[in-house]
Amino acid sequence: NGTVRVNMSNVDSPLQIFVRAKKKINDIFVEIDDYVKDAVTFMHAVSGENGIATAQDVANVEAYVSKVQAIREVLKRDHMKVAFFGRTSNGKSTVINAMLHDKILPSGIGHTTNCFLQVEGSDTDEAFMRTEGSEEKLNVQSVSQLGHALCASRLQECSLVHVHWPRELCALLRDDVVLVDSPGVDVTPNLDQWIDKHCLDADVFVLVANAESTLMVTEKNFFHKVSTKISQPNIFILNNRWDASASEPEYLDQVRSQHANRCVDFLSRELRVCSPKEAEERIFFISAKEALLTRMREREKPVSSPLLADGHQVRYFEFVDFERKFEECISQSAVRTKFAQHSRRGKNIAGDVMAALELVYNSSSEQKAAKVEKQRVLQEQLSAVEEQLTAITRQMKDKIGRMVESVEHKVSLTLSQE
Ligand code: GDP
């Protein structure tokens, strides 16, 4: 049906840092789960009538079962999140499509993104969308269908639409990357609400700027707000539409260094999110349109094929370079922010259950010692009784002996008198 499945081997991808860490921590939580359940079984076995563990001890350990379950659920859903911002028509949707190697999001005239769109992997073969607060799955087979569905649903600028796309079709989705497209920052949004609702858990932000103009106040303002709410956000700047530079090659270097200097200044001196040297590694000059076209051709998808402008290969390599650095950054950030917390909690749970078991062990040892002591006292009492009995028996024997003697004596006396 014309669908090309990507079977790219991506074992070398920096995203694997996250994928492997996720697998490992999931495995560890399976073990913690087993351990907690074993502890519950044990507690039940030693509780009840005359038991060592009290009902409270059992309940305490049992409570960890649901806690571990809840963490395992969160872990299963943990992903790496990247959010794209910029003015309308700078090419946010095109960048996302190029990264996904396919036209998934509608882009271009008449398709300005008027709400937040989150593209994420779907575990089934189906592509579908879901609006916020609704469980209804709307099937989407094509970009135009998605575009129509989005227009028809009349969404508010701050609302979120989930677009689920088969994981098998995109390497990024398969590795648990979630991409969020936003309305243009120029649509006078409620920036605070945007950030609170959609950005606090983002691992990476990508500012899609227009290389044909310069960084705008609206774009800068947005990131100023982001950096007041999130400490040290990871921000990449894509100077998109760099293909325009091909028409004026004599100014290319000059324009590039002018843009680059401003971007470095913005990240390092204005936002203070990194050093100037680090900032240089976060700025790229690309053409998302060309990158998407190149990838669509690679996958033998039907595309209108305008001639690519001079220097398109260099721009494409820079796009690939961006992706590599982006992947390194996002996977490291996600491992740090998402898993560090889980592993701390896992450690605490294991420690708490161990302490509960130790408490029961100690009380069982105490009970044993008490029983031994009780037995000793009992034995002492028994020995005393035994001694007393022996003494009494001896006395009785003597007495009876004497009585028998006296009776015998009396009998013989009586007999002799007769
Ligand atoms: P968004 O509103 O930021 O999501 O922008 P879109 O991705 O919808 O892009 C707006 C228009 O710009 C579309 O017609 C794209 O084809 C075009 N566009 C996107 N990237 C580039 C680029 O690198 N070069 C050129 N020449 N056009 C681009």
CSV table of C-alpha atoms and ligand atoms in Angstrom, one decimal:
chain,number,residue,atom,x,y,z
A,1,ASN,CA,0.0,0.0,0.0
A,2,GLY,CA,2.9,2.3,-0.6
A,3,THR,CA,3.9,2.3,3.1
A,4,VAL,CA,7.7,2.0,3.5
A,5,ARG,CA,8.7,0.5,6.8
A,6,VAL,CA,11.9,1.9,8.3
A,7,ASN,CA,14.1,-0.8,9.5
A,8,MET,CA,17.0,1.4,10.2
A,9,SER,CA,19.3,-0.2,12.7
A,10,ASN,CA,19.8,2.5,15.2
A,11,VAL,CA,21.9,0.8,17.8
A,12,ASP,CA,24.5,3.6,17.5
A,13,SER,CA,22.0,6.3,18.1
A,14,PRO,CA,22.5,8.4,21.2
A,15,LEU,CA,18.8,7.8,21.9
A,16,GLN,CA,19.9,4.3,23.0
A,17,ILE,CA,21.2,5.8,26.2
A,18,PHE,CA,17.6,6.5,27.2
A,19,VAL,CA,16.2,3.3,25.6
A,20,ARG,CA,18.7,1.1,27.5
A,21,ALA,CA,18.4,3.0,30.8
A,22,LYS,CA,14.6,2.7,30.5
A,23,LYS,CA,14.9,-1.1,30.0
A,24,LYS,CA,17.2,-1.4,32.9
A,25,ILE,CA,15.2,0.5,35.3
A,26,ASN,CA,12.0,-1.3,34.2
A,27,ASP,CA,13.8,-4.6,34.9
A,28,ILE,CA,14.9,-3.4,38.3
A,29,PHE,CA,11.4,-2.5,39.2
A,30,VAL,CA,10.2,-5.9,38.1
A,31,GLU,CA,12.6,-7.3,40.7
A,32,ILE,CA,11.5,-4.8,43.4
A,33,ASP,CA,7.9,-5.8,42.6
A,34,ASP,CA,8.7,-9.5,43.2
A,35,TYR,CA,10.6,-8.7,46.4
A,36,VAL,CA,7.7,-6.6,47.8
A,37,LYS,CA,5.2,-9.4,46.9
A,38,ASP,CA,7.5,-12.0,48.6
A,39,ALA,CA,7.6,-9.8,51.6
A,40,VAL,CA,3.8,-9.6,51.7
A,41,THR,CA,3.5,-13.4,51.5
A,42,PHE,CA,6.0,-13.8,54.3
A,43,MET,CA,4.2,-11.2,56.5
A,44,HIS,CA,0.9,-13.0,56.0
A,45,ALA,CA,2.6,-16.3,57.0
A,46,VAL,CA,3.9,-14.9,60.3
A,47,SER,CA,0.7,-12.9,61.2
A,48,GLY,CA,-2.7,-13.9,62.7
A,49,GLU,CA,-3.4,-15.6,66.1
A,50,ASN,CA,-0.3,-15.7,68.2
A,51,GLY,CA,1.7,-14.4,65.1
A,52,ILE,CA,4.8,-12.4,65.2
A,53,ALA,CA,3.6,-9.7,62.7
A,54,THR,CA,0.7,-7.4,63.7
A,55,ALA,CA,-2.1,-6.5,61.2
A,56,GLN,CA,-0.5,-3.1,61.0
A,57,ASP,CA,2.9,-4.6,60.0
A,58,VAL,CA,1.2,-6.5,57.2
A,59,ALA,CA,-0.8,-3.5,56.0
A,60,ASN,CA,2.4,-1.4,55.9
A,61,VAL,CA,4.2,-3.8,53.6
A,62,GLU,CA,1.1,-4.3,51.5
A,63,ALA,CA,0.9,-0.6,50.8
A,64,TYR,CA,4.2,-0.8,48.8
A,65,VAL,CA,2.6,-3.2,46.2
A,66,SER,CA,0.4,-0.4,44.8
A,67,LYS,CA,3.2,2.1,45.1
A,68,VAL,CA,5.6,0.0,43.0
A,69,GLN,CA,2.7,-0.7,40.5
A,70,ALA,CA,2.2,3.1,40.1
A,71,ILE,CA,5.9,3.7,39.4
A,72,ARG,CA,5.9,0.9,36.9
A,73,GLU,CA,3.0,2.5,35.1
A,74,VAL,CA,4.7,5.9,35.0
A,75,LEU,CA,8.0,4.2,33.8
A,76,LYS,CA,6.2,2.5,30.9
A,77,ARG,CA,5.0,5.9,29.7
A,78,ASP,CA,8.2,7.8,30.3
A,79,HIS,CA,9.5,9.4,27.1
A,80,MET,CA,11.8,12.1,25.8
A,81,LYS,CA,10.0,15.2,25.0
A,82,VAL,CA,11.0,17.9,22.6
A,83,ALA,CA,8.9,21.1,22.1
A,84,PHE,CA,9.2,23.3,19.0
A,85,PHE,CA,8.5,27.1,19.1
A,86,GLY,CA,8.9,30.0,16.8
A,87,ARG,CA,6.8,32.4,14.8
A,88,THR,CA,4.0,31.2,12.4
A,89,SER,CA,5.4,29.8,9.1
A,90,ASN,CA,9.0,29.7,10.2
A,91,GLY,CA,8.8,26.0,9.4
A,92,LYS,CA,8.1,24.2,12.7
A,93,SER,CA,5.9,21.5,11.2
A,94,THR,CA,8.3,21.0,8.3
A,95,VAL,CA,11.2,20.5,10.7
A,96,ILE,CA,9.2,17.9,12.6
A,97,ASN,CA,8.2,16.1,9.4
A,98,ALA,CA,11.8,16.1,8.3
A,99,MET,CA,12.9,14.6,11.6
A,100,LEU,CA,10.2,11.9,11.2
A,101,HIS,CA,11.1,11.2,7.6
A,102,ASP,CA,7.5,11.7,6.5
A,103,LYS,CA,4.8,14.3,6.0
A,104,ILE,CA,2.9,13.7,9.1
A,105,LEU,CA,1.9,17.2,10.2
A,106,PRO,CA,0.1,19.4,7.8
A,107,SER,CA,2.2,22.4,6.9
A,108,GLY,CA,2.1,25.4,4.6
A,109,ILE,CA,-0.5,28.0,3.7
A,110,GLY,CA,-3.9,27.3,5.3
A,111,HIS,CA,-2.4,24.9,7.8
A,112,THR,CA,-1.1,27.2,10.5
A,113,THR,CA,-1.0,25.1,13.7
A,114,ASN,CA,-3.6,26.6,15.9
A,115,CYS,CA,-3.2,24.4,18.9
A,116,PHE,CA,-0.5,22.2,20.5
A,117,LEU,CA,0.1,19.0,18.5
A,118,GLN,CA,1.9,16.1,20.1
A,119,VAL,CA,3.2,13.4,17.8
A,120,GLU,CA,3.9,10.1,19.6
A,121,GLY,CA,4.4,6.5,18.8
A,122,SER,CA,1.3,4.2,18.5
A,123,ASP,CA,1.7,0.6,19.5
A,124,THR,CA,-0.7,-0.5,16.9
A,125,ASP,CA,-0.4,-0.2,13.1
A,126,GLU,CA,-3.0,2.5,13.1
A,127,ALA,CA,-2.5,6.2,12.9
A,128,PHE,CA,-5.1,8.2,14.9
A,129,MET,CA,-5.6,11.4,16.7
A,130,ARG,CA,-7.2,12.2,20.1
A,131,THR,CA,-8.2,15.5,21.4
A,132,GLU,CA,-7.6,16.6,25.0
A,133,GLY,CA,-9.9,15.0,27.5
A,134,SER,CA,-11.5,12.6,25.0
A,135,GLU,CA,-10.9,8.9,24.6
A,136,GLU,CA,-12.3,8.9,21.1
A,137,LYS,CA,-9.8,7.8,18.5
A,138,LEU,CA,-10.2,9.6,15.2
A,139,ASN,CA,-8.5,7.7,12.4
A,140,VAL,CA,-6.1,9.6,10.2
A,141,GLN,CA,-4.6,8.0,7.1
A,142,SER,CA,-3.2,11.0,5.6
A,143,VAL,CA,-1.9,14.5,6.2
A,144,SER,CA,-4.9,16.1,4.5
A,145,GLN,CA,-7.3,14.1,6.7
A,146,LEU,CA,-5.4,15.2,9.8
A,147,GLY,CA,-5.5,18.8,8.6
A,148,HIS,CA,-9.3,18.6,8.0
A,149,ALA,CA,-9.9,16.9,11.4
A,150,LEU,CA,-7.9,19.7,13.1
A,151,CYS,CA,-9.8,22.4,11.4
A,152,ALA,CA,-13.1,20.7,12.2
A,153,SER,CA,-12.5,20.3,15.8
A,154,ARG,CA,-12.2,24.1,16.5
A,155,LEU,CA,-9.6,23.9,19.2
A,156,GLN,CA,-8.4,26.5,21.6
A,157,GLU,CA,-4.9,27.7,21.1
A,158,CYS,CA,-3.8,26.1,24.4
A,159,SER,CA,-5.4,22.7,23.9
A,160,LEU,CA,-3.5,19.6,23.0
A,161,VAL,CA,-4.1,17.1,20.2
A,162,HIS,CA,-2.3,13.8,20.4
A,163,VAL,CA,-1.3,12.4,17.0
A,164,HIS,CA,-0.4,8.7,17.4
A,165,TRP,CA,1.7,7.4,14.5
A,166,PRO,CA,2.9,3.8,14.0
A,167,ARG,CA,6.2,3.4,15.8
A,168,GLU,CA,7.5,1.1,13.1
A,169,LEU,CA,7.4,4.0,10.6
A,170,CYS,CA,9.7,6.4,12.4
A,171,ALA,CA,12.9,5.7,14.3
A,172,LEU,CA,12.4,8.6,16.6
A,173,LEU,CA,9.0,7.5,17.7
A,174,ARG,CA,10.2,3.9,18.1
A,175,ASP,CA,12.8,5.2,20.6
A,176,ASP,CA,10.1,7.0,22.6
A,177,VAL,CA,10.7,10.5,21.5
A,178,VAL,CA,7.6,12.7,21.6
A,179,LEU,CA,7.5,15.8,19.5
A,180,VAL,CA,5.3,18.8,20.3
A,181,ASP,CA,4.4,21.4,17.7
A,182,SER,CA,3.0,24.7,19.0
A,183,PRO,CA,1.0,27.6,17.6
A,184,GLY,CA,3.3,30.5,16.5
A,185,VAL,CA,4.6,32.6,19.5
A,186,ASP,CA,3.3,35.6,17.6
A,187,VAL,CA,-0.4,34.7,18.0
A,188,THR,CA,-0.5,36.7,21.3
A,189,PRO,CA,-0.7,33.6,23.4
A,190,ASN,CA,-1.0,33.3,27.1
A,191,LEU,CA,2.7,32.3,27.4
A,192,ASP,CA,2.5,31.4,31.1
A,193,GLN,CA,-0.3,28.9,30.5
A,194,TRP,CA,1.6,27.5,27.5
A,195,ILE,CA,4.6,26.9,29.6
A,196,ASP,CA,2.8,25.5,32.6
A,197,LYS,CA,0.7,23.2,30.5
A,198,HIS,CA,3.1,21.9,27.9
A,199,CYS,CA,6.7,22.8,28.7
A,200,LEU,CA,7.6,21.9,32.3
A,201,ASP,CA,8.4,18.3,31.4
A,202,ALA,CA,10.1,19.1,28.1
A,203,ASP,CA,13.7,17.8,27.9
A,204,VAL,CA,14.7,20.0,24.9
A,205,PHE,CA,13.3,23.1,23.3
A,206,VAL,CA,13.9,23.9,19.6
A,207,LEU,CA,13.5,27.5,18.5
A,208,VAL,CA,12.7,27.4,14.8
A,209,ALA,CA,13.8,30.8,13.6
A,210,ASN,CA,13.7,32.3,10.1
A,211,ALA,CA,17.2,32.8,8.6
A,212,GLU,CA,15.7,35.3,6.2
A,213,SER,CA,14.9,37.7,9.1
A,214,THR,CA,16.3,38.0,12.6
A,215,LEU,CA,15.4,36.7,16.0
A,216,MET,CA,12.2,38.6,17.0
A,217,VAL,CA,11.3,40.1,20.3
A,218,THR,CA,8.2,37.7,20.5
A,219,GLU,CA,10.5,34.7,20.1
A,220,LYS,CA,13.0,36.0,22.6
A,221,ASN,CA,10.3,36.9,25.2
A,222,PHE,CA,8.9,33.4,25.1
A,223,PHE,CA,12.3,31.9,26.0
A,224,HIS,CA,12.9,34.5,28.7
A,225,LYS,CA,9.7,33.2,30.3
A,226,VAL,CA,10.8,29.6,29.8
A,227,SER,CA,14.1,30.2,31.5
A,228,THR,CA,12.4,31.8,34.5
A,229,LYS,CA,10.3,28.7,35.1
A,230,ILE,CA,12.7,26.0,34.1
A,231,SER,CA,16.3,25.9,35.4
A,232,GLN,CA,18.8,25.6,32.6
A,233,PRO,CA,16.5,24.6,29.8
A,234,ASN,CA,18.2,22.9,26.8
A,235,ILE,CA,17.6,25.2,23.8
A,236,PHE,CA,18.6,24.6,20.2
A,237,ILE,CA,18.2,27.3,17.6
A,238,LEU,CA,17.5,26.3,14.0
A,239,ASN,CA,18.0,29.1,11.5
A,240,ASN,CA,15.6,27.6,9.0
A,241,ARG,CA,15.0,28.5,5.3
A,242,TRP,CA,18.8,28.8,4.9
A,243,ASP,CA,18.2,27.7,1.3
A,244,ALA,CA,17.4,31.4,0.7
A,245,SER,CA,21.1,32.1,1.1
A,246,ALA,CA,21.8,30.3,-2.1
A,247,SER,CA,20.4,33.2,-4.1
A,248,GLU,CA,22.9,35.6,-2.5
A,249,PRO,CA,26.1,33.6,-2.1
A,250,GLU,CA,28.3,36.7,-1.9
A,251,TYR,CA,26.7,37.6,1.5
A,252,LEU,CA,26.4,34.0,2.8
A,253,ASP,CA,29.3,34.0,5.3
A,254,GLN,CA,28.6,37.5,6.5
A,255,VAL,CA,24.9,36.8,7.1
A,256,ARG,CA,25.6,33.5,8.8
A,257,SER,CA,28.1,35.0,11.2
A,258,GLN,CA,25.8,37.8,12.0
A,259,HIS,CA,22.9,35.4,12.8
A,260,ALA,CA,25.2,33.1,14.7
A,261,ASN,CA,26.6,35.9,16.9
A,262,ARG,CA,23.1,37.1,17.8
A,263,CYS,CA,22.0,33.6,18.7
A,264,VAL,CA,25.1,32.9,20.8
A,265,ASP,CA,24.5,36.2,22.5
A,266,PHE,CA,20.9,35.4,23.1
A,267,LEU,CA,21.6,31.9,24.7
A,268,SER,CA,24.7,32.8,26.7
A,269,ARG,CA,24.4,36.4,27.7
A,270,GLU,CA,20.7,37.1,27.7
A,271,LEU,CA,19.2,33.8,28.9
A,272,ARG,CA,22.4,32.6,30.5
A,273,VAL,CA,21.5,29.0,29.8
A,274,CYS,CA,25.0,28.0,28.6
A,275,SER,CA,28.4,29.4,27.8
A,276,PRO,CA,29.2,31.1,24.5
A,277,LYS,CA,31.2,28.0,23.5
A,278,GLU,CA,28.3,25.6,24.3
A,279,ALA,CA,25.9,28.0,22.5
A,280,GLU,CA,27.9,27.6,19.3
A,281,GLU,CA,27.1,23.9,19.4
A,282,ARG,CA,23.4,24.6,19.7
A,283,ILE,CA,22.9,26.8,16.6
A,284,PHE,CA,22.3,25.4,13.1
A,285,PHE,CA,21.7,26.7,9.6
A,286,ILE,CA,19.3,24.4,7.8
A,287,SER,CA,16.6,24.0,5.3
A,288,ALA,CA,13.8,21.8,6.7
A,289,LYS,CA,12.0,21.8,3.4
A,290,GLU,CA,15.0,20.4,1.5
A,291,ALA,CA,15.7,17.9,4.3
A,292,LEU,CA,12.2,16.6,4.1
A,293,LEU,CA,12.3,16.4,0.4
A,294,THR,CA,15.5,14.5,0.4
A,295,ARG,CA,14.1,12.0,2.9
A,296,MET,CA,10.9,11.6,1.1
A,297,ARG,CA,12.8,10.7,-2.1
A,298,GLU,CA,15.0,8.2,-0.2
A,299,ARG,CA,11.8,6.5,0.9
A,300,GLU,CA,10.5,6.6,-2.6
A,301,LYS,CA,7.5,8.6,-1.6
A,302,PRO,CA,5.9,10.6,-4.4
A,303,VAL,CA,7.0,14.2,-4.1
A,304,SER,CA,6.9,17.2,-6.5
A,305,SER,CA,10.5,17.6,-7.2
A,306,PRO,CA,11.7,21.1,-7.6
A,307,LEU,CA,15.5,21.5,-8.2
A,308,LEU,CA,17.3,21.8,-4.9
A,309,ALA,CA,19.3,25.0,-4.6
A,310,ASP,CA,23.1,25.1,-4.5
A,311,GLY,CA,24.6,24.0,-1.3
A,312,HIS,CA,21.7,21.7,-0.4
A,313,GLN,CA,24.0,18.9,0.6
A,314,VAL,CA,25.9,21.0,3.1
A,315,ARG,CA,22.6,22.2,4.6
A,316,TYR,CA,21.4,18.6,4.7
A,317,PHE,CA,24.6,17.5,6.5
A,318,GLU,CA,24.1,20.3,9.0
A,319,PHE,CA,20.5,19.1,9.6
A,320,VAL,CA,21.9,15.6,10.3
A,321,ASP,CA,24.5,17.1,12.6
A,322,PHE,CA,21.7,18.9,14.5
A,323,GLU,CA,19.8,15.7,14.9
A,324,ARG,CA,22.8,13.9,16.3
A,325,LYS,CA,23.5,16.6,18.9
A,326,PHE,CA,19.8,16.9,19.7
A,327,GLU,CA,19.6,13.1,20.3
A,328,GLU,CA,22.6,13.2,22.6
A,329,CYS,CA,21.2,16.1,24.6
A,330,ILE,CA,17.6,14.8,24.9
A,331,SER,CA,18.5,11.3,25.9
A,332,GLN,CA,21.0,12.5,28.6
A,333,SER,CA,18.6,15.1,29.9
A,334,ALA,CA,15.6,12.6,30.0
A,335,VAL,CA,17.7,9.9,31.8
A,336,ARG,CA,18.7,12.5,34.4
A,337,THR,CA,15.4,14.2,35.0
A,338,LYS,CA,13.1,11.2,34.7
A,339,PHE,CA,15.0,8.2,36.0
A,340,ALA,CA,17.0,9.7,38.8
A,341,GLN,CA,13.8,10.3,40.7
A,342,HIS,CA,12.5,6.7,40.1
A,343,SER,CA,15.7,5.1,41.1
A,344,ARG,CA,15.7,7.1,44.3
A,345,ARG,CA,12.2,6.0,45.1
A,346,GLY,CA,13.0,2.4,44.2
A,347,LYS,CA,15.9,2.5,46.6
A,348,ASN,CA,13.7,3.9,49.4
A,349,ILE,CA,11.0,1.3,48.9
A,350,ALA,CA,13.5,-1.6,49.0
A,351,GLY,CA,15.0,0.0,52.2
A,352,ASP,CA,11.6,0.5,53.8
A,353,VAL,CA,10.5,-3.1,53.1
A,354,MET,CA,13.8,-4.4,54.5
A,355,ALA,CA,13.3,-2.4,57.6
A,356,ALA,CA,9.8,-3.8,58.1
A,357,LEU,CA,11.1,-7.3,57.7
A,358,GLU,CA,13.9,-6.6,60.2
A,359,LEU,CA,11.4,-5.4,62.7
A,360,VAL,CA,9.5,-8.7,62.4
A,361,TYR,CA,12.8,-10.6,62.6
A,362,ASN,CA,13.8,-8.7,65.8
A,363,SER,CA,10.4,-9.2,67.5
A,364,SER,CA,10.6,-12.9,66.6
A,365,SER,CA,14.0,-13.2,68.2
A,366,GLU,CA,12.8,-11.4,71.3
A,367,GLN,CA,9.8,-13.8,71.5
A,368,LYS,CA,12.1,-16.7,71.2
A,369,ALA,CA,14.4,-15.4,73.9
A,370,ALA,CA,11.4,-14.8,76.2
A,371,LYS,CA,10.2,-18.3,75.6
A,372,VAL,CA,13.6,-19.8,76.5
A,373,GLU,CA,13.7,-17.8,79.7
A,374,LYS,CA,10.1,-18.9,80.7
A,375,GLN,CA,11.1,-22.5,80.1
A,376,ARG,CA,14.1,-22.1,82.3
A,377,VAL,CA,12.0,-20.6,85.2
A,378,LEU,CA,9.5,-23.4,84.8
A,379,GLN,CA,12.3,-26.0,84.9
A,380,GLU,CA,13.6,-24.5,88.1
A,381,GLN,CA,10.2,-24.6,89.7
A,382,LEU,CA,9.8,-28.3,88.6
A,383,SER,CA,13.2,-29.2,90.2
A,384,ALA,CA,12.1,-27.5,93.4
A,385,VAL,CA,8.9,-29.4,93.4
A,386,GLU,CA,10.7,-32.6,92.7
A,387,GLU,CA,13.0,-32.0,95.7
A,388,GLN,CA,10.1,-31.3,97.9
A,389,LEU,CA,8.4,-34.5,96.7
A,390,THR,CA,11.4,-36.5,97.4
A,391,ALA,CA,11.7,-35.1,100.9
A,392,ILE,CA,8.0,-35.6,101.6
A,393,THR,CA,8.2,-39.2,100.3
A,394,ARG,CA,11.1,-40.0,102.5
A,395,GLN,CA,9.3,-38.5,105.6
A,396,MET,CA,6.2,-40.5,104.7
A,397,LYS,CA,8.2,-43.7,104.3
A,398,ASP,CA,9.8,-43.2,107.7
A,399,LYS,CA,6.4,-42.4,109.3
A,400,ILE,CA,4.7,-45.4,107.7
A,401,GLY,CA,7.7,-47.6,108.7
A,402,ARG,CA,7.3,-46.4,112.3
A,403,MET,CA,3.6,-46.9,112.2
A,404,VAL,CA,3.9,-50.5,110.8
A,405,GLU,CA,6.5,-51.2,113.5
A,406,SER,CA,4.3,-49.9,116.3
A,407,VAL,CA,1.3,-51.9,114.9
A,408,GLU,CA,3.4,-55.0,114.7
A,409,HIS,CA,4.6,-54.4,118.2
A,410,LYS,CA,1.0,-53.9,119.5
A,411,VAL,CA,-0.2,-57.0,117.6
A,412,SER,CA,2.5,-59.2,119.1
A,413,LEU,CA,1.9,-57.8,122.6
A,414,THR,CA,-1.8,-58.6,122.3
A,415,LEU,CA,-1.1,-62.1,121.1
A,416,SER,CA,1.3,-62.8,123.9
A,417,GLN,CA,-1.2,-61.6,126.5
A,418,GLU,CA,-3.8,-64.1,125.2
B,1,GDP,P1,5.0,26.5,10.8
B,1,GDP,O1,3.8,27.4,10.8
B,1,GDP,O2,6.1,27.1,11.6
B,1,GDP,O3,4.7,25.1,11.3
B,1,GDP,O4,5.5,26.4,9.4
B,1,GDP,P2,5.3,25.3,8.2
B,1,GDP,O5,6.2,24.1,8.5
B,1,GDP,O6,3.9,25.1,8.0
B,1,GDP,O7,6.0,26.0,7.0
B,1,GDP,C1,5.4,27.2,6.4
B,1,GDP,C2,5.8,27.2,4.9
B,1,GDP,O8,7.2,27.4,4.8
B,1,GDP,C3,5.5,25.9,4.2
B,1,GDP,O9,5.0,26.3,2.9
B,1,GDP,C4,6.8,25.2,4.0
B,1,GDP,O10,6.9,24.4,2.9
B,1,GDP,C5,7.8,26.4,4.0
B,1,GDP,N1,9.1,26.0,4.5
B,1,GDP,C6,9.4,25.3,5.6
B,1,GDP,N2,10.7,25.2,5.7
B,1,GDP,C7,11.3,25.8,4.7
B,1,GDP,C8,12.7,25.9,4.2
B,1,GDP,O11,13.6,25.5,4.8
B,1,GDP,N3,12.8,26.6,3.0
B,1,GDP,C9,11.8,27.1,2.3
B,1,GDP,N4,12.1,27.8,1.2
B,1,GDP,N5,10.5,27.0,2.7
B,1,GDP,C10,10.3,26.3,3.8
